[in-house]
């Protein structure tokens, strides 16, 4: 059929080469032995995609990622769900499971244990941001960034959602999943402050700052830029104040 004829002709930017485009077949040839999917990331540009926190675990483990920078690219993935038996998977959606079977099982077990230990804090963040997000969880895709926002497996990317809204397509605003990096110093400080005083009003500010940071990192607009700027200014004043 026509789809089978066209698929080998598609060209994409990819993390493996900054100069040359790649075909899906070329990507599959370079896949790691333990890799089961073709990974891609939707972004406004290559530069924006390369800076995305969603890539951190993939870069850390050496997985190549396709960059879908044309607004129509994501529509292609709605039609083309796999190539040569390899499923196309967005690194900005769902859970991240990388490495061998044993590595994935060990990572899942560790994350579950840490989420159980941090359940009260995650619940607090969820209640604070309930109008903006649908879930808070610890991340297995973040390595250096404190936070990112991800979609469910069947959600639109933020880029396609904005495109449909601008074109009058009437796409509803989707709630995202907030992922927090349990190994980041910000999470450690947030946890310590929460354990010291669960009614500390600054905890609400920190939760809102993290949500704003997640939006900015993916290139999404802030719902209230003035309020976010005020929170940042307050934080700078507190951090700059001399110790008592």
Coordinates of N, CA and C in Angstrom, one line a residue:
X1 N 0.8 -1.2 0.0 CA 0.0 0.0 0.0 C 0.9 1.3 0.0
X2 N 0.2 2.4 -0.1 CA 1.0 3.7 -0.2 C 1.8 4.0 1.0
X3 N 1.2 3.7 2.2 CA 1.9 4.0 3.5 C 3.2 3.2 3.5
X4 N 3.2 2.0 3.1 CA 4.4 1.1 3.2 C 5.5 1.7 2.2
X5 N 5.0 2.3 1.1 CA 6.0 2.8 0.1 C 6.6 4.1 0.6
X6 N 5.8 4.9 1.4 CA 6.2 6.2 1.8 C 7.1 6.2 3.0
X7 N 6.9 5.2 3.9 CA 7.6 5.2 5.2 C 9.1 5.2 5.0
X8 N 9.7 4.4 4.1 CA 11.2 4.4 4.0 C 11.7 5.8 3.4
X9 N 10.8 6.6 2.9 CA 11.3 7.9 2.4 C 11.3 9.0 3.4
X10 N 10.7 8.8 4.5 CA 10.6 9.9 5.5 C 12.0 10.2 6.1
X11 N 12.3 11.5 6.3 CA 13.5 11.9 6.9 C 13.3 12.7 8.1
X12 N 14.2 12.5 9.1 CA 14.0 13.2 10.4 C 15.4 13.7 10.9
X13 N 15.3 14.7 11.7 CA 16.5 15.1 12.5 C 16.6 14.1 13.6
X14 N 17.8 13.9 14.1 CA 18.0 13.0 15.2 C 19.2 13.4 16.0
X15 N 19.2 12.9 17.2 CA 20.3 13.2 18.2 C 21.6 12.6 17.8
X16 N 21.6 11.6 16.9 CA 22.9 10.9 16.5 C 23.8 11.8 15.6
X17 N 23.2 12.7 14.9 CA 23.9 13.5 13.9 C 23.3 14.9 13.8
X18 N 24.2 15.9 14.0 CA 23.7 17.3 13.9 C 23.6 17.8 12.5
X19 N 24.2 17.1 11.5 CA 24.3 17.5 10.2 C 23.3 16.8 9.2
X20 N 23.2 15.5 9.4 CA 22.4 14.7 8.4 C 21.1 14.3 8.9
X21 N 20.1 14.2 8.1 CA 18.8 13.6 8.4 C 18.9 12.1 8.4
X22 N 18.0 11.4 9.0 CA 18.0 10.0 9.0 C 16.6 9.4 8.6
X23 N 16.7 8.2 8.0 CA 15.4 7.5 7.7 C 15.1 6.6 8.9
X24 N 13.9 6.1 9.0 CA 13.5 5.2 10.0 C 14.4 3.9 10.0
X25 N 14.7 3.5 8.8 CA 15.5 2.3 8.6 C 16.9 2.5 9.1
X26 N 17.5 3.7 8.9 CA 18.8 4.0 9.4 C 18.8 4.1 11.0
X27 N 17.7 4.6 11.5 CA 17.6 4.6 13.0 C 17.6 3.2 13.5
X28 N 16.8 2.3 12.9 CA 16.6 0.9 13.4 C 18.0 0.2 13.3
X29 N 18.8 0.5 12.3 CA 20.1 -0.1 12.2 C 21.0 0.3 13.3
X30 N 20.8 1.5 13.9 CA 21.7 1.9 14.9 C 21.2 1.6 16.3
X31 N 20.0 1.0 16.4 CA 19.4 0.8 17.8 C 20.3 -0.1 18.6
X32 N 20.2 0.2 19.9 CA 20.9 -0.7 20.9 C 20.3 -2.1 20.9
X33 N 21.1 -3.0 21.3 CA 20.6 -4.4 21.4 C 19.4 -4.6 22.3
X34 N 19.4 -3.8 23.4 CA 18.3 -4.0 24.4 C 17.1 -3.0 24.1
X35 N 17.2 -2.3 23.0 CA 16.2 -1.3 22.6 C 15.0 -1.9 21.9
X36 N 13.8 -1.6 22.4 CA 12.6 -2.2 21.8 C 11.7 -1.2 21.1
X37 N 12.1 0.1 21.1 CA 11.2 1.1 20.5 C 12.0 2.1 19.7
X38 N 11.4 2.9 18.8 CA 11.9 4.0 18.2 C 11.5 5.2 19.0
X39 N 12.4 6.0 19.5 CA 12.1 7.1 20.4 C 12.1 8.4 19.6
X40 N 11.1 9.3 19.9 CA 11.1 10.6 19.3 C 10.6 11.6 20.3
X41 N 10.9 12.9 20.0 CA 10.5 14.0 20.8 C 10.0 15.1 19.9
X42 N 8.8 15.6 20.3 CA 8.3 16.7 19.5 C 8.8 18.0 20.1
X43 N 9.3 19.0 19.2 CA 9.8 20.2 19.7 C 9.6 21.3 18.7
X44 N 9.6 22.6 19.2 CA 9.5 23.7 18.3 C 10.7 23.8 17.3
X45 N 11.8 23.3 17.7 CA 13.0 23.4 16.9 C 14.0 22.3 17.4
X46 N 15.0 22.1 16.6 CA 16.1 21.1 17.1 C 16.7 21.6 18.4
X47 N 17.0 22.9 18.4 CA 17.6 23.5 19.6 C 16.8 23.3 20.8
X48 N 15.5 23.6 20.7 CA 14.5 23.4 21.8 C 14.5 21.9 22.2
X49 N 14.5 21.0 21.3 CA 14.4 19.6 21.6 C 15.6 19.2 22.3
X50 N 16.8 19.7 21.9 CA 18.1 19.3 22.5 C 18.2 19.7 24.0
X51 N 17.5 20.8 24.3 CA 17.5 21.3 25.7 C 16.4 20.7 26.6
X52 N 15.6 19.9 26.0 CA 14.5 19.4 26.8 C 14.9 18.4 27.9
X53 N 14.4 18.6 29.1 CA 14.7 17.7 30.2 C 14.2 16.3 30.0
X54 N 13.3 16.1 29.0 CA 12.8 14.7 28.7 C 13.9 13.8 28.1
X55 N 14.9 14.4 27.6 CA 16.0 13.7 27.0 C 17.0 13.1 27.9
X56 N 17.0 13.6 29.2 CA 18.2 13.4 30.0 C 18.5 11.9 30.2
X57 N 17.6 11.1 30.5 CA 17.8 9.6 30.7 C 18.3 9.0 29.4
X58 N 17.7 9.4 28.3 CA 18.0 8.8 27.0 C 19.4 9.1 26.6
X59 N 19.8 10.4 26.8 CA 21.2 10.8 26.5 C 22.2 10.1 27.5
X60 N 21.8 9.9 28.7 CA 22.7 9.3 29.7 C 23.0 7.9 29.4
X61 N 22.0 7.2 28.8 CA 22.1 5.8 28.5 C 22.5 5.5 27.0
X62 N 22.6 6.6 26.2 CA 23.1 6.5 24.8 C 22.0 6.0 23.9
X63 N 20.7 6.4 24.1 CA 19.7 6.1 23.2 C 19.5 7.2 22.2
X64 N 19.4 6.9 20.9 CA 19.1 7.9 19.9 C 17.7 8.3 19.9
X65 N 17.4 9.6 19.7 CA 16.0 10.1 19.7 C 15.8 10.9 18.4
X66 N 14.7 10.7 17.7 CA 14.3 11.5 16.6 C 13.7 12.8 17.1
X67 N 14.0 13.9 16.4 CA 13.4 15.2 16.7 C 12.3 15.5 15.7
X68 N 11.1 15.6 16.1 CA 10.0 16.0 15.3 C 9.7 17.5 15.4
X69 N 10.2 18.3 14.5 CA 10.2 19.7 14.7 C 9.1 20.4 13.8
X70 N 8.6 19.7 12.9 CA 7.5 20.2 12.0 C 6.2 19.9 12.7
X71 N 5.2 20.9 12.7 CA 3.9 20.7 13.3 C 3.2 19.4 12.8
X72 N 3.5 19.1 11.5 CA 2.8 17.9 11.0 C 3.4 16.6 11.3
X73 N 4.6 16.7 11.8 CA 5.3 15.4 12.2 C 4.5 14.6 13.2
X74 N 4.0 15.2 14.2 CA 3.2 14.5 15.2 C 2.0 13.8 14.6
X75 N 1.4 14.5 13.6 CA 0.2 13.9 13.0 C 0.6 12.6 12.3
X76 N 1.9 12.5 11.8 CA 2.4 11.3 11.1 C 2.4 10.2 12.2
X77 N 2.8 10.5 13.4 CA 2.9 9.4 14.4 C 1.6 8.9 14.8
X78 N 0.5 9.7 14.5 CA -0.9 9.2 14.8 C -1.3 8.1 13.8
X79 N -0.6 8.1 12.6 CA -0.9 7.2 11.6 C 0.1 6.0 11.6
X80 N 1.4 6.4 11.8 CA 2.4 5.4 11.8 C 2.8 5.1 13.2
X81 N 2.3 4.0 13.7 CA 2.6 3.7 15.1 C 3.8 2.8 15.3
X82 N 4.3 2.2 14.2 CA 5.5 1.3 14.2 C 6.2 1.2 12.9
X83 N 7.4 0.8 12.9 CA 8.2 0.6 11.7 C 9.1 -0.7 11.9
X84 N 9.0 -1.6 11.0 CA 9.7 -2.9 11.1 C 9.5 -3.5 12.5
X85 N 8.3 -3.5 13.0 CA 8.0 -4.1 14.2 C 8.4 -3.4 15.5
X86 N 9.0 -2.2 15.3 CA 9.4 -1.3 16.4 C 8.4 -0.2 16.6
X87 N 7.8 -0.1 17.8 CA 6.8 0.9 18.1 C 7.5 2.3 18.2
X88 N 6.8 3.3 17.7 CA 7.2 4.7 17.9 C 6.7 5.2 19.2
X89 N 7.6 5.6 20.0 CA 7.3 6.0 21.4 C 7.8 7.4 21.7
X90 N 7.0 8.3 22.2 CA 7.4 9.7 22.5 C 8.1 9.7 23.9
X91 N 9.2 10.4 24.0 CA 10.0 10.4 25.2 C 9.3 11.4 26.2
X92 N 8.3 12.2 25.7 CA 7.6 13.1 26.5 C 6.3 12.6 27.0
X93 N 6.0 11.3 26.8 CA 4.7 10.8 27.3 C 5.0 9.5 28.1
X94 N 4.0 9.1 28.9 CA 4.1 7.9 29.6 C 5.3 7.7 30.5
X95 N 5.5 6.4 30.9 CA 6.7 6.1 31.7 C 7.9 5.8 30.9
X96 N 9.0 6.0 31.5 CA 10.3 5.7 30.8 C 10.8 4.3 31.4
X97 N 11.1 3.4 30.5 CA 11.7 2.1 30.9 C 12.8 1.8 29.9
X98 N 14.0 2.0 30.4 CA 15.2 1.9 29.6 C 16.2 0.8 30.2
X99 N 17.0 0.3 29.3 CA 18.0 -0.7 29.7 C 17.5 -2.1 29.6
X100 N 18.2 -3.1 30.2 CA 17.8 -4.5 30.1 C 16.6 -4.7 31.0
X101 N 16.0 -5.9 30.8 CA 14.9 -6.3 31.6 C 15.2 -6.2 33.1
X102 N 16.4 -6.6 33.5 CA 16.7 -6.6 34.9 C 16.9 -5.1 35.4
X103 N 17.5 -4.3 34.5 CA 17.7 -2.9 34.9 C 16.3 -2.2 35.0
X104 N 15.4 -2.5 34.1 CA 14.1 -1.9 34.2 C 13.3 -2.3 35.5
X105 N 13.4 -3.6 35.8 CA 12.7 -4.1 37.0 C 13.3 -3.5 38.2
X106 N 14.6 -3.3 38.3 CA 15.3 -2.7 39.5 C 14.9 -1.3 39.6
X107 N 14.9 -0.5 38.5 CA 14.5 0.9 38.5 C 13.1 1.1 38.9
X108 N 12.2 0.2 38.4 CA 10.8 0.3 38.8 C 10.6 0.1 40.3
X109 N 11.3 -0.9 40.8 CA 11.2 -1.3 42.2 C 11.7 -0.1 43.1
X110 N 12.8 0.5 42.7 CA 13.4 1.6 43.5 C 12.5 2.8 43.5
X111 N 11.9 3.1 42.3 CA 11.1 4.3 42.2 C 9.8 4.1 43.0
X112 N 9.3 2.9 43.0 CA 8.1 2.6 43.8 C 8.4 2.8 45.3
X113 N 9.5 2.3 45.8 CA 9.9 2.4 47.2 C 10.0 3.9 47.5
X114 N 10.6 4.7 46.7 CA 10.9 6.1 47.0 C 9.5 6.9 46.9
X115 N 8.6 6.5 46.0 CA 7.3 7.2 46.0 C 6.5 6.9 47.2
X116 N 6.6 5.6 47.7 CA 5.9 5.3 48.9 C 6.5 6.1 50.1
X117 N 7.8 6.3 50.1 CA 8.4 7.1 51.2 C 8.0 8.6 51.1
X118 N 7.8 9.0 49.9 CA 7.4 10.5 49.7 C 6.0 10.7 49.4
X119 N 5.1 9.7 49.7 CA 3.7 9.8 49.3 C 3.0 11.0 49.9
X120 N 3.3 11.4 51.1 CA 2.6 12.6 51.7 C 3.0 13.8 51.0
X121 N 4.3 14.0 50.7 CA 4.8 15.2 50.0 C 4.2 15.2 48.6
X122 N 4.2 14.1 47.9 CA 3.6 14.1 46.5 C 2.1 14.4 46.6
X123 N 1.4 13.9 47.6 CA 0.0 14.3 47.8 C -0.2 15.7 48.0
X124 N 0.7 16.3 48.8 CA 0.6 17.8 49.0 C 0.7 18.6 47.7
X125 N 1.7 18.2 46.9 CA 2.0 18.9 45.7 C 0.8 18.7 44.7
X126 N 0.2 17.5 44.7 CA -1.0 17.3 43.9 C -2.2 18.1 44.3
X127 N -2.4 18.2 45.6 CA -3.5 19.1 46.1 C -3.3 20.5 45.8
X128 N -2.1 21.0 45.9 CA -1.7 22.4 45.6 C -2.0 22.8 44.1
X129 N -1.6 21.8 43.2 CA -1.7 22.1 41.8 C -2.8 21.3 41.1
X130 N -3.8 21.0 41.8 CA -4.8 20.1 41.3 C -5.5 20.6 40.1
X131 N -5.7 22.0 40.0 CA -6.3 22.6 38.8 C -5.4 22.5 37.6
X132 N -4.1 22.4 37.8 CA -3.2 22.4 36.6 C -2.7 21.0 36.2
X133 N -2.6 20.1 37.1 CA -2.0 18.8 36.8 C -2.9 17.6 37.2
X134 N -2.7 16.5 36.6 CA -3.5 15.3 36.9 C -2.8 14.3 37.8
X135 N -1.5 14.4 37.9 CA -0.7 13.5 38.7 C 0.6 14.0 39.0
X136 N 1.2 13.7 40.2 CA 2.5 14.0 40.6 C 3.2 12.7 40.9
X137 N 4.4 12.5 40.3 CA 5.2 11.3 40.6 C 6.7 11.5 40.5
X138 N 7.4 10.6 41.0 CA 8.9 10.7 40.8 C 9.3 10.3 39.4
X139 N 10.4 10.8 39.0 CA 10.8 10.6 37.6 C 11.9 9.6 37.4
X140 N 11.8 8.9 36.3 CA 13.0 8.0 36.0 C 13.6 8.6 34.7
X141 N 13.1 9.7 34.2 CA 13.7 10.2 32.9 C 14.6 11.5 33.2
X142 N 14.5 12.0 34.4 CA 15.3 13.2 34.7 C 16.6 12.8 35.4
X143 N 17.7 13.5 35.0 CA 19.0 13.3 35.6 C 19.6 14.5 36.2
X144 N 19.4 15.7 35.6 CA 20.0 16.9 36.1 C 18.9 18.0 36.4
X145 N 17.8 17.9 35.7 CA 16.7 18.9 35.9 C 15.8 18.5 37.1
X146 N 15.2 19.5 37.8 CA 14.4 19.1 39.0 C 13.0 18.7 38.6
X147 N 12.5 19.1 37.5 CA 11.1 18.8 37.2 C 10.9 18.8 35.7
X148 N 9.8 18.0 35.2 CA 9.4 18.1 33.9 C 7.9 17.8 33.9
X149 N 7.2 18.1 32.8 CA 5.8 17.8 32.6 C 5.7 16.8 31.5
X150 N 4.9 15.8 31.7 CA 4.8 14.8 30.6 C 3.3 14.5 30.4
X151 N 3.0 13.9 29.2 CA 1.6 13.6 28.9 C 1.3 12.1 29.1
X152 N 0.1 11.8 29.1 CA -0.3 10.4 29.0 C 0.0 9.8 27.7
X153 N 0.0 8.5 27.5 CA 0.4 7.9 26.2 C -0.5 8.4 25.1
X154 N -1.7 8.7 25.3 CA -2.6 9.1 24.2 C -2.9 10.6 24.2
X155 N -2.2 11.4 25.0 CA -2.4 12.9 25.0 C -1.7 13.5 23.8
X156 N -2.1 14.7 23.4 CA -1.5 15.5 22.4 C -0.2 16.1 23.1
X157 N 0.8 16.4 22.3 CA 1.9 17.1 22.8 C 1.5 18.6 23.0
X158 N 2.2 19.3 23.9 CA 1.8 20.7 24.1 C 1.9 21.5 22.8
X159 N 2.9 21.2 21.9 CA 3.0 21.9 20.6 C 1.8 21.7 19.7
X160 N 1.3 20.4 19.6 CA 0.2 20.2 18.8 C -1.1 20.8 19.4
X161 N -1.2 20.7 20.7 CA -2.3 21.3 21.4 C -2.4 22.8 21.1
X162 N -1.3 23.5 21.1 CA -1.3 24.9 20.8 C -1.6 25.2 19.4
X163 N -1.1 24.3 18.5 CA -1.3 24.5 17.1 C -2.8 24.4 16.8
X164 N -3.5 23.4 17.4 CA -4.9 23.2 17.1 C -5.7 24.4 17.7
X165 N -5.3 24.9 18.9 CA -6.0 26.0 19.5 C -5.9 27.3 18.6
X166 N -4.7 27.5 18.0 CA -4.5 28.7 17.2 C -5.3 28.6 15.9
X167 N -5.4 27.4 15.4 CA -6.1 27.1 14.1 C -7.6 27.0 14.3
X168 N -8.1 27.2 15.5 CA -9.5 27.1 15.8 C -10.0 25.7 15.9
X169 N -9.1 24.7 16.1 CA -9.5 23.3 16.1 C -10.2 22.9 17.4
X170 N -10.2 23.8 18.4 CA -10.9 23.6 19.6 C -10.4 22.5 20.5
X171 N -9.0 22.3 20.5 CA -8.4 21.3 21.4 C -8.6 21.7 22.8
X172 N -9.1 20.9 23.7 CA -9.2 21.2 25.1 C -7.9 21.3 25.8
X173 N -7.8 22.1 26.8 CA -6.5 22.2 27.6 C -6.4 20.9 28.4
X174 N -5.2 20.3 28.2 CA -5.0 19.0 28.8 C -4.2 19.2 30.1
X175 N -4.6 18.5 31.2 CA -3.8 18.5 32.4 C -2.6 17.5 32.1
X176 N -1.4 17.9 32.7 CA -0.2 17.2 32.5 C 0.2 16.4 33.7
X177 N 1.1 15.5 33.6 CA 1.7 14.8 34.7 C 3.0 15.5 35.1
X178 N 3.1 15.9 36.4 CA 4.4 16.5 36.9 C 5.3 15.4 37.4
X179 N 6.5 15.4 36.9 CA 7.5 14.4 37.4 C 8.6 15.2 38.1
X180 N 8.9 14.8 39.3 CA 10.0 15.4 40.1 C 11.2 14.5 40.2
X181 N 12.4 15.1 40.1 CA 13.6 14.4 40.2 C 14.0 14.1 41.7
X182 N 13.9 12.9 42.1 CA 14.2 12.6 43.5 C 15.6 12.8 43.9
X183 N 16.5 12.9 43.0 CA 17.9 13.0 43.2 C 18.4 14.5 43.2
X184 N 17.5 15.4 42.9 CA 17.9 16.8 42.8 C 17.9 17.5 44.1
X185 N 18.8 18.4 44.4 CA 18.8 19.1 45.7 C 17.5 19.8 46.0
X186 N 16.8 20.3 45.0 CA 15.6 21.0 45.2 C 14.6 20.0 45.9
X187 N 14.5 18.8 45.4 CA 13.6 17.8 46.0 C 14.0 17.5 47.4
X188 N 15.3 17.4 47.7 CA 15.8 17.1 49.0 C 15.4 18.3 50.0
X189 N 15.5 19.5 49.5 CA 15.2 20.7 50.4 C 13.7 20.7 50.6
X190 N 12.9 20.4 49.5 CA 11.4 20.5 49.6 C 11.0 19.4 50.6
X191 N 11.6 18.2 50.6 CA 11.2 17.1 51.5 C 11.6 17.5 52.9
X192 N 12.7 18.1 53.1 CA 13.2 18.5 54.5 C 12.2 19.6 55.0
X193 N 11.9 20.6 54.2 CA 11.0 21.6 54.7 C 9.6 21.0 55.0
X194 N 9.1 20.1 54.2 CA 7.8 19.5 54.4 C 7.8 18.7 55.7
X195 N 8.9 18.0 56.0 CA 8.9 17.1 57.2 C 9.0 18.0 58.4
X196 N 9.7 19.2 58.3 CA 9.9 20.1 59.4 C 8.6 20.8 59.8
X197 N 7.8 21.2 58.8 CA 6.5 21.9 59.0 C 5.6 21.7 57.8
X198 N 4.6 20.9 57.9 CA 3.8 20.6 56.7 C 2.8 21.8 56.4
X199 N 2.7 22.7 57.3 CA 1.9 23.9 57.1 C 2.7 25.1 56.7
X200 N 4.0 24.9 56.4 CA 4.8 26.0 56.0 C 4.2 26.6 54.7
X201 N 3.9 27.9 54.7 CA 3.2 28.5 53.5 C 4.2 28.5 52.3
X202 N 5.5 28.5 52.5 CA 6.4 28.5 51.4 C 6.4 27.3 50.5
X203 N 5.8 26.2 51.1 CA 5.7 24.9 50.3 C 4.8 25.1 49.1
X204 N 3.7 25.9 49.3 CA 2.8 26.2 48.2 C 3.6 27.0 47.1
X205 N 4.4 28.0 47.5 CA 5.1 28.7 46.5 C 6.1 27.9 45.8
X206 N 6.8 27.0 46.5 CA 7.7 26.1 45.8 C 7.1 25.2 44.8
X207 N 5.9 24.7 45.1 CA 5.2 23.8 44.2 C 4.8 24.6 43.0
X208 N 4.3 25.8 43.1 CA 3.9 26.6 42.0 C 5.2 27.0 41.1
X209 N 6.3 27.3 41.8 CA 7.5 27.5 41.0 C 8.0 26.3 40.2
X210 N 7.9 25.2 40.8 CA 8.3 24.0 40.0 C 7.4 23.7 38.8
X211 N 6.1 24.0 39.0 CA 5.2 23.8 37.9 C 5.5 24.8 36.8
X212 N 5.8 26.1 37.1 CA 6.2 27.1 36.2 C 7.5 26.7 35.5
X213 N 8.4 26.2 36.2 CA 9.7 25.7 35.6 C 9.5 24.6 34.6
X214 N 8.6 23.7 34.9 CA 8.2 22.6 34.0 C 7.7 23.1 32.7
X215 N 6.8 24.1 32.8 CA 6.2 24.8 31.6 C 7.2 25.4 30.8
X216 N 8.1 26.2 31.4 CA 9.1 27.0 30.7 C 10.1 26.0 30.0
X217 N 10.4 24.9 30.7 CA 11.4 24.0 30.1 C 10.9 23.3 28.8
X218 N 9.6 23.1 28.7 CA 9.1 22.5 27.5 C 8.6 23.5 26.5
X219 N 8.8 24.8 26.8 CA 8.4 25.9 25.8 C 7.0 26.3 25.9
X220 N 6.3 25.9 26.9 CA 4.8 26.3 27.1 C 4.7 27.6 27.8
X221 N 3.7 28.4 27.5 CA 3.5 29.7 28.2 C 3.0 29.5 29.6
X222 N 3.4 30.4 30.5 CA 2.9 30.4 31.8 C 1.5 30.9 31.9
X223 N 0.6 30.3 32.7 CA -0.8 30.8 32.8 C -0.9 32.2 33.4
X224 N 0.1 32.5 34.3 CA 0.1 33.8 35.0 C 1.5 34.3 35.1
X225 N 2.1 34.9 34.1 CA 3.5 35.3 34.1 C 3.9 36.2 35.3
X226 N 2.9 37.2 35.6 CA 3.2 38.1 36.6 C 3.3 37.5 38.0
X227 N 2.4 36.5 38.2 CA 2.4 35.8 39.5 C 3.7 35.0 39.6
X228 N 4.1 34.3 38.5 CA 5.4 33.6 38.6 C 6.6 34.5 38.8
X229 N 6.6 35.6 38.1 CA 7.7 36.6 38.4 C 7.7 37.0 39.8
X230 N 6.6 37.2 40.4 CA 6.5 37.6 41.8 C 7.1 36.6 42.7
X231 N 6.8 35.3 42.4 CA 7.3 34.2 43.2 C 8.8 34.1 43.1
X232 N 9.3 34.3 41.9 CA 10.8 34.3 41.7 C 11.4 35.5 42.5
X233 N 10.8 36.6 42.4 CA 11.4 37.8 43.1 C 11.4 37.6 44.6
X234 N 10.3 37.0 45.1 CA 10.3 36.7 46.6 C 11.4 35.7 47.0
X235 N 11.6 34.7 46.1 CA 12.6 33.7 46.4 C 14.0 34.3 46.4
X236 N 14.2 35.2 45.5 CA 15.5 35.9 45.4 C 15.8 36.7 46.6
X237 N 14.7 37.4 47.1 CA 14.9 38.2 48.3 C 15.2 37.4 49.5
X238 N 14.5 36.3 49.6 CA 14.8 35.4 50.8 C 16.1 34.8 50.7
X239 N 16.6 34.4 49.5 CA 17.9 33.7 49.4 C 19.0 34.7 49.6
X240 N 18.7 36.0 49.2 CA 19.7 37.0 49.3 C 19.8 37.7 50.7
X241 N 18.9 37.3 51.6 CA 18.9 37.9 52.9 C 20.0 37.3 53.7
X242 N 20.8 38.1 54.5 CA 21.9 37.6 55.3 C 21.4 36.7 56.4
X243 N 22.2 35.7 56.7 CA 21.8 34.8 57.8 C 21.7 35.4 59.1
X244 N 20.7 35.0 59.9 CA 20.5 35.6 61.2 C 21.6 35.2 62.1

